[in-house]
mmCIF file of C-alpha atoms in Angstrom:
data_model
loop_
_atom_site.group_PDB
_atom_site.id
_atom_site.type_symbol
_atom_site.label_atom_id
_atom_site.label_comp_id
_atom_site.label_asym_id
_atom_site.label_seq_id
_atom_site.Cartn_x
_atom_site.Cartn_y
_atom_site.Cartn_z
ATOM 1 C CA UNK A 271 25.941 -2.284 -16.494
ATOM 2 C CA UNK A 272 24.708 -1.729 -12.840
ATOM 3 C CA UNK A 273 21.189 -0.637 -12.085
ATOM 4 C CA UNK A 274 19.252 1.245 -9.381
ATOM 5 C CA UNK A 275 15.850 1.443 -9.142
ATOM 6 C CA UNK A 276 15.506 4.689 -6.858
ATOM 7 C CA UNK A 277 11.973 5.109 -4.728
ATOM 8 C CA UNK A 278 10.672 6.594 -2.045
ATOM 9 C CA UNK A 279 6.810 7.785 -0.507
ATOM 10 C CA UNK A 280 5.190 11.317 -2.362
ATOM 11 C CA UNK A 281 7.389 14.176 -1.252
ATOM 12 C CA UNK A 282 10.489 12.513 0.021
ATOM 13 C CA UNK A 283 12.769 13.859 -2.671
ATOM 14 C CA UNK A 284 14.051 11.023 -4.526
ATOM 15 C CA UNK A 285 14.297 13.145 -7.892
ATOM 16 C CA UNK A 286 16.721 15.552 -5.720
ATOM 17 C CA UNK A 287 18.703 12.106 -5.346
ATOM 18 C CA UNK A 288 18.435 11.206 -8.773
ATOM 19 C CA UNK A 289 19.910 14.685 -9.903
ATOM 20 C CA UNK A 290 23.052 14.290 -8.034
ATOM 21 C CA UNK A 291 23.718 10.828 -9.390
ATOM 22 C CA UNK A 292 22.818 12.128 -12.764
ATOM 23 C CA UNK A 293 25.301 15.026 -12.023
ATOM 24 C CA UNK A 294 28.339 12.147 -11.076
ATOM 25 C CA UNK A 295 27.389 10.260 -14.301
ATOM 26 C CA UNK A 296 25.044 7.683 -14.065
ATOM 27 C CA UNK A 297 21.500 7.951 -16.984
ATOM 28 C CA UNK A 298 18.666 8.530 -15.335
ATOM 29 C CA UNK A 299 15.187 7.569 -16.435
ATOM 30 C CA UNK A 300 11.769 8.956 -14.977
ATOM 31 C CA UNK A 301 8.969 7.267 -14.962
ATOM 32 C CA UNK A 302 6.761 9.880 -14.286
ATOM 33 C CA UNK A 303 8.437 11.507 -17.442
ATOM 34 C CA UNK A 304 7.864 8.709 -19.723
ATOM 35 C CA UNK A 305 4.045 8.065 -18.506
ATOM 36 C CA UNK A 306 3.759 11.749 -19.428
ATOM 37 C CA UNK A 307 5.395 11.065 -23.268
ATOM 38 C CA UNK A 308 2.651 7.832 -23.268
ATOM 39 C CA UNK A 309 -0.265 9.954 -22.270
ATOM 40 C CA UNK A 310 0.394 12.934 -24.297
ATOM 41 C CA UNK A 311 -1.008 13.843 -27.701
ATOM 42 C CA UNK A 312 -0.572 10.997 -29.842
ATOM 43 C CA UNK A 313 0.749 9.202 -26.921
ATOM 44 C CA UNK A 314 1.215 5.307 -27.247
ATOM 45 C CA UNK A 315 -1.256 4.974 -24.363
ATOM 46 C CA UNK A 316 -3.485 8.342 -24.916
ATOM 47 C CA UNK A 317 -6.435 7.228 -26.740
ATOM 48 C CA UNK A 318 -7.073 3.628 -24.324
ATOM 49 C CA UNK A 319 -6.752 6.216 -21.692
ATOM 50 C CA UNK A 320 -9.295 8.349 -23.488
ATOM 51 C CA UNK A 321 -11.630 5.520 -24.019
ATOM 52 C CA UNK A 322 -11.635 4.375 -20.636
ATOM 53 C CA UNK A 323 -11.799 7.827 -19.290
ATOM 54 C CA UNK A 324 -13.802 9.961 -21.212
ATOM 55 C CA UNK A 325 -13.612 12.927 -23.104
ATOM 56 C CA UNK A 326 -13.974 14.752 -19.356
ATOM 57 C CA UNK A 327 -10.187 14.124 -18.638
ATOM 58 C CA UNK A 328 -9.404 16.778 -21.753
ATOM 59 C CA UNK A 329 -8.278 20.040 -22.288
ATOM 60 C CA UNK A 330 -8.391 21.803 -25.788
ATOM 61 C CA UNK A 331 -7.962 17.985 -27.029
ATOM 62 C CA UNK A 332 -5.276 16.735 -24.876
ATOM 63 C CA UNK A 333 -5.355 14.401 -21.640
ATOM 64 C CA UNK A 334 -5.006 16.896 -18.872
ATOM 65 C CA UNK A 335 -3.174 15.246 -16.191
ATOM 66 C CA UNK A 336 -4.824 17.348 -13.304
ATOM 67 C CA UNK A 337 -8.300 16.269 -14.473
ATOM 68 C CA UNK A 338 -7.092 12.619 -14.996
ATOM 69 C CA UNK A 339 -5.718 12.135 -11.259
ATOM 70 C CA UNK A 340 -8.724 14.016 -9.896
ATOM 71 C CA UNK A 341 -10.429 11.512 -11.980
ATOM 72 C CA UNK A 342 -8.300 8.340 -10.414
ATOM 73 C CA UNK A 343 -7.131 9.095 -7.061
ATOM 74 C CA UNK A 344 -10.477 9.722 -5.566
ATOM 75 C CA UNK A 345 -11.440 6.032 -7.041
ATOM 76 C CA UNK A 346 -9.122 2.922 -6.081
ATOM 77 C CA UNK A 347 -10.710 1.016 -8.957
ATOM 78 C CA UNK A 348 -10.429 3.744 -11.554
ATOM 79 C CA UNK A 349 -6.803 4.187 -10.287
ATOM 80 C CA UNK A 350 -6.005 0.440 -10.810
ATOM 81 C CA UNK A 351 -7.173 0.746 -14.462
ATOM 82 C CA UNK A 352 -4.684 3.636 -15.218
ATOM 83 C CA UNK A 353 -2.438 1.226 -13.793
ATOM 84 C CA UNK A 354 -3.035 -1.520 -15.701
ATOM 85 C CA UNK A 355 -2.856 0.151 -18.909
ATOM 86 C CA UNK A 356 0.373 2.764 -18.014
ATOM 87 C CA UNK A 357 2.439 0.073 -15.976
ATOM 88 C CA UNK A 358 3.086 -2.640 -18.800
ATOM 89 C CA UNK A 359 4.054 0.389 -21.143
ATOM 90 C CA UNK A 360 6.184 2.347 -18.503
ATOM 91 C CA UNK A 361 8.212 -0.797 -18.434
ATOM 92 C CA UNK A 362 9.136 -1.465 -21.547
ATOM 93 C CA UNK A 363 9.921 1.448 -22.077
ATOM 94 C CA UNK A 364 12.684 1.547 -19.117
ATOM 95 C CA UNK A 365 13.900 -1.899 -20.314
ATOM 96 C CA UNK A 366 13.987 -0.826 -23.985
ATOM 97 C CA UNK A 367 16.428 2.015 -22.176
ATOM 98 C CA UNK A 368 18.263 -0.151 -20.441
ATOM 99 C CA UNK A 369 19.567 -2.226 -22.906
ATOM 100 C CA UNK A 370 20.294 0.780 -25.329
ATOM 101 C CA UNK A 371 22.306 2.377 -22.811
ATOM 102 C CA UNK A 372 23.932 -0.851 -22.004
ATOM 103 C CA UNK A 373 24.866 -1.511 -25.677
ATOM 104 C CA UNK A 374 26.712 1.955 -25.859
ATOM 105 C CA UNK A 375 28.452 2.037 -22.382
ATOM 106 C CA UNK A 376 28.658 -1.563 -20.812
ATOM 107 C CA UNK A 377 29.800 -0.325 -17.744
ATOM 108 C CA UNK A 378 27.401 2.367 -17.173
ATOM 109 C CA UNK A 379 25.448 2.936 -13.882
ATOM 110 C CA UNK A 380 21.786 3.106 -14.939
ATOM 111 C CA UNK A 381 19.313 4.992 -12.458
ATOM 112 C CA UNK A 382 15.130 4.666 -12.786
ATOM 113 C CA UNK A 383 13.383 7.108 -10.434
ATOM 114 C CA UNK A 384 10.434 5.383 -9.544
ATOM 115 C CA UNK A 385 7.539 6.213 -7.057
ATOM 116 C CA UNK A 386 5.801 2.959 -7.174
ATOM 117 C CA UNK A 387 9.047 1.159 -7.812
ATOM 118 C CA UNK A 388 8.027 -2.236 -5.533
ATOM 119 C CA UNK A 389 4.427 -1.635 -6.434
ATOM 120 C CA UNK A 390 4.527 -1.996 -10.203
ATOM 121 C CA UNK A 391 7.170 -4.761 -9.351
ATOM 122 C CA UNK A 392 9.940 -2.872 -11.133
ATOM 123 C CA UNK A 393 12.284 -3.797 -8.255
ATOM 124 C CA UNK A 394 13.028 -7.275 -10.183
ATOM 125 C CA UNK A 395 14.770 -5.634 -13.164
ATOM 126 C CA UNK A 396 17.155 -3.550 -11.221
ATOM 127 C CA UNK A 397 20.596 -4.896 -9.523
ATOM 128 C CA UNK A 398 19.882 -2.804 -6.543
ATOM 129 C CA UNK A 399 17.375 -0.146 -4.324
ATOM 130 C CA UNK A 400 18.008 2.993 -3.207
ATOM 131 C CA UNK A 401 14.888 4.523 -0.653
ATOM 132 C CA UNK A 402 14.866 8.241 -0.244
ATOM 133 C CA UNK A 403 12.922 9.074 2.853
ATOM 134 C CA UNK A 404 11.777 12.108 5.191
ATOM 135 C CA UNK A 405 9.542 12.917 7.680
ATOM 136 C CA UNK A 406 6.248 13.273 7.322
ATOM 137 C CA UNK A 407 6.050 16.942 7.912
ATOM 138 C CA UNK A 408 8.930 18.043 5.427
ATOM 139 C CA UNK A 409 7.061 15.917 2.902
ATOM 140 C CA UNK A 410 4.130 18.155 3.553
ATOM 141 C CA UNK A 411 5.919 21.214 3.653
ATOM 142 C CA UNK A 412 7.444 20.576 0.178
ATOM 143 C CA UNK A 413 4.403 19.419 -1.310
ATOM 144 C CA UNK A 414 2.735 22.306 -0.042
ATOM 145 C CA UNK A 415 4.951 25.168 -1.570
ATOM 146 C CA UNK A 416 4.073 22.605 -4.607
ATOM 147 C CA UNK A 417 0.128 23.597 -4.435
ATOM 148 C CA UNK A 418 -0.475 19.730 -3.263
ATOM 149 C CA UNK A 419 -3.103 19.770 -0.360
ATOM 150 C CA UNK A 420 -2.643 17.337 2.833
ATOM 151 C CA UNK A 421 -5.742 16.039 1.526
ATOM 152 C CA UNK A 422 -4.188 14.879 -1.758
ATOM 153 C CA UNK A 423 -0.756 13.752 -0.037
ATOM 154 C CA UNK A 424 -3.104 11.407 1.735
ATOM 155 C CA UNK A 425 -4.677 9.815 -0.403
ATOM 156 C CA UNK A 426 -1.603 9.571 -2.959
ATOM 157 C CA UNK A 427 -0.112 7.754 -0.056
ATOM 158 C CA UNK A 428 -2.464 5.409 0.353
ATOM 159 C CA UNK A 429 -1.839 3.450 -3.079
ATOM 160 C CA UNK A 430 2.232 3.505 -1.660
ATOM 161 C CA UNK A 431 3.713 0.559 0.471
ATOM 162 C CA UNK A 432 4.870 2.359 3.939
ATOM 163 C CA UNK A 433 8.082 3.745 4.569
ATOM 164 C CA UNK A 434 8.914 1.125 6.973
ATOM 165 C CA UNK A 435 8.820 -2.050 4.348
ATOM 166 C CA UNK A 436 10.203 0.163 1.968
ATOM 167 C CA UNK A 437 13.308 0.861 3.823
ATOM 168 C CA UNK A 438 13.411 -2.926 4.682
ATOM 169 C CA UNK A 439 13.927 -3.957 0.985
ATOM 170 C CA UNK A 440 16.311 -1.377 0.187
ATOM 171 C CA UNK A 441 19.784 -2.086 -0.583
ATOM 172 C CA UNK A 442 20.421 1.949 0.055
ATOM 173 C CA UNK A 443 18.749 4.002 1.918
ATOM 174 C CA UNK A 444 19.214 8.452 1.851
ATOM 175 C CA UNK A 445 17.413 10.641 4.980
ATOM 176 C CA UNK A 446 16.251 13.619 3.058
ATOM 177 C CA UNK A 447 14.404 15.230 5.845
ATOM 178 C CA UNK A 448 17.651 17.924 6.695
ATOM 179 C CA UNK A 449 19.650 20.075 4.227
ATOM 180 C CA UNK A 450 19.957 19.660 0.525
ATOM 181 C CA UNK A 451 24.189 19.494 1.281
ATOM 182 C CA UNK A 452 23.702 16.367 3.982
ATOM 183 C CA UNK A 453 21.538 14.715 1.217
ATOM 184 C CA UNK A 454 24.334 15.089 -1.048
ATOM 185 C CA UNK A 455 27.029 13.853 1.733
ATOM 186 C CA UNK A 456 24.361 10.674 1.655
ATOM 187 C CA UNK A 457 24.368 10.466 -1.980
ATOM 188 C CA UNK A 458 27.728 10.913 -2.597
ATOM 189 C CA UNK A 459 28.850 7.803 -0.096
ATOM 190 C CA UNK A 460 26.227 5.811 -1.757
ATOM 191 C CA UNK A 461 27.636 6.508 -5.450
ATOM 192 C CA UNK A 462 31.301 5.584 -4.209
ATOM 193 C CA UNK A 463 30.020 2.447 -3.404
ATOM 194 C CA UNK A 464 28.531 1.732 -6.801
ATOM 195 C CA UNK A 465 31.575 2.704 -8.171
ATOM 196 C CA UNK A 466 33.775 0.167 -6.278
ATOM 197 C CA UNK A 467 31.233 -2.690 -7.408
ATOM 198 C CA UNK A 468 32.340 -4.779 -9.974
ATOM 199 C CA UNK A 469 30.222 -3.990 -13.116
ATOM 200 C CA UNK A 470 29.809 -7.438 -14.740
ATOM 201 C CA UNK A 471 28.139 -6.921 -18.571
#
């Protein structure tokens, strides 16, 4: 099995990326998908979350993930405990994946789309990086038609390592600042690549 940790800053479009791959035939796993399963009601990680929260991060009983990053991203020490306790769960989850979907198709390309990808050090467990990036004012532009305020873009970005030393520890790297179809050209070149690797299991 091959693996490809895909990343890129808030607003960049690496899920877009992650779709077409997906579409070719690699599995995909998103990790903002499984911290949602942990955090959710009866969640393996809801009621630490809870506890070190408070009962102000719910809504009619259930953690209410607006409330909870209002809660953390206007505190860098509140957001490093979310981190400490969703991180080490978020992983083993993704290698639990792994090695299912390597048991039932050895030569399977396996995708994570990861936001904090070299942060949480998940880079170590994949056999390669792909960095989706685009300039700062399409990011904006998409995360505004998203409701996300330049306000909050900033200070998600904050708790990301920059572009630049992003791109400089990627294996791949996809400009998503044009048109969805020369995102796919990018994509596309990239996948052929994977495919001509030799898949060792």
């Amino acid at each position: 099995m091959f693996t490809v940790g895909i990343t890129g800053n808030f607003g960049s479009g690496k899920s877009t990326v992650a779709g077409f791959l997906k579409k070719w035939g690699a599995y995909v796993l998103d990790a903002d998908q499984i911290s949602h399963q942990l955090i959710a009601k009866n969640g393996r990680c809801s009621t630490q979350v809870v506890r070190k929260f408070g009962k102000a991060i719910l809504t009619d009983g259930q953690i209410d993930r607006k409330k909870l990053a209002y809660e953390v991203f206007a505190d860098q020490r509140k957001l490093k405990d979310l981190e400490k306790i969703l991180h080490p769960a978020v992983g083993e989850e993704i290698k639990k994946q792994f090695k299912s979907i390597a048991r039932r198709d050895p030569k399977a390309v396996a995708v994570m789309d990861v936001p904090l990808l070299f942060e949480a050090g998940f880079d170590r467990w994949v056999d390669a990086v792909l960095v989706v990036k685009a300039k700062r004012l399409v990011q904006l532009k998409r995360l505004k038609a998203k409701g996300i305020s330049p306000a909050e873009f900033n200070r998600r970005l904050k708790r990301q390592l920059p572009m630049a030393k992003k791109v400089a520890l990627a294996d791949f790297v996809i400009d998503n600042s044009g048109s969805l179809n020369n995102t796919r050209k990018q994509a596309r070149k990239i996948w052929e690549k994977i495919q001509r690797i030799d898949i060792k299991h």
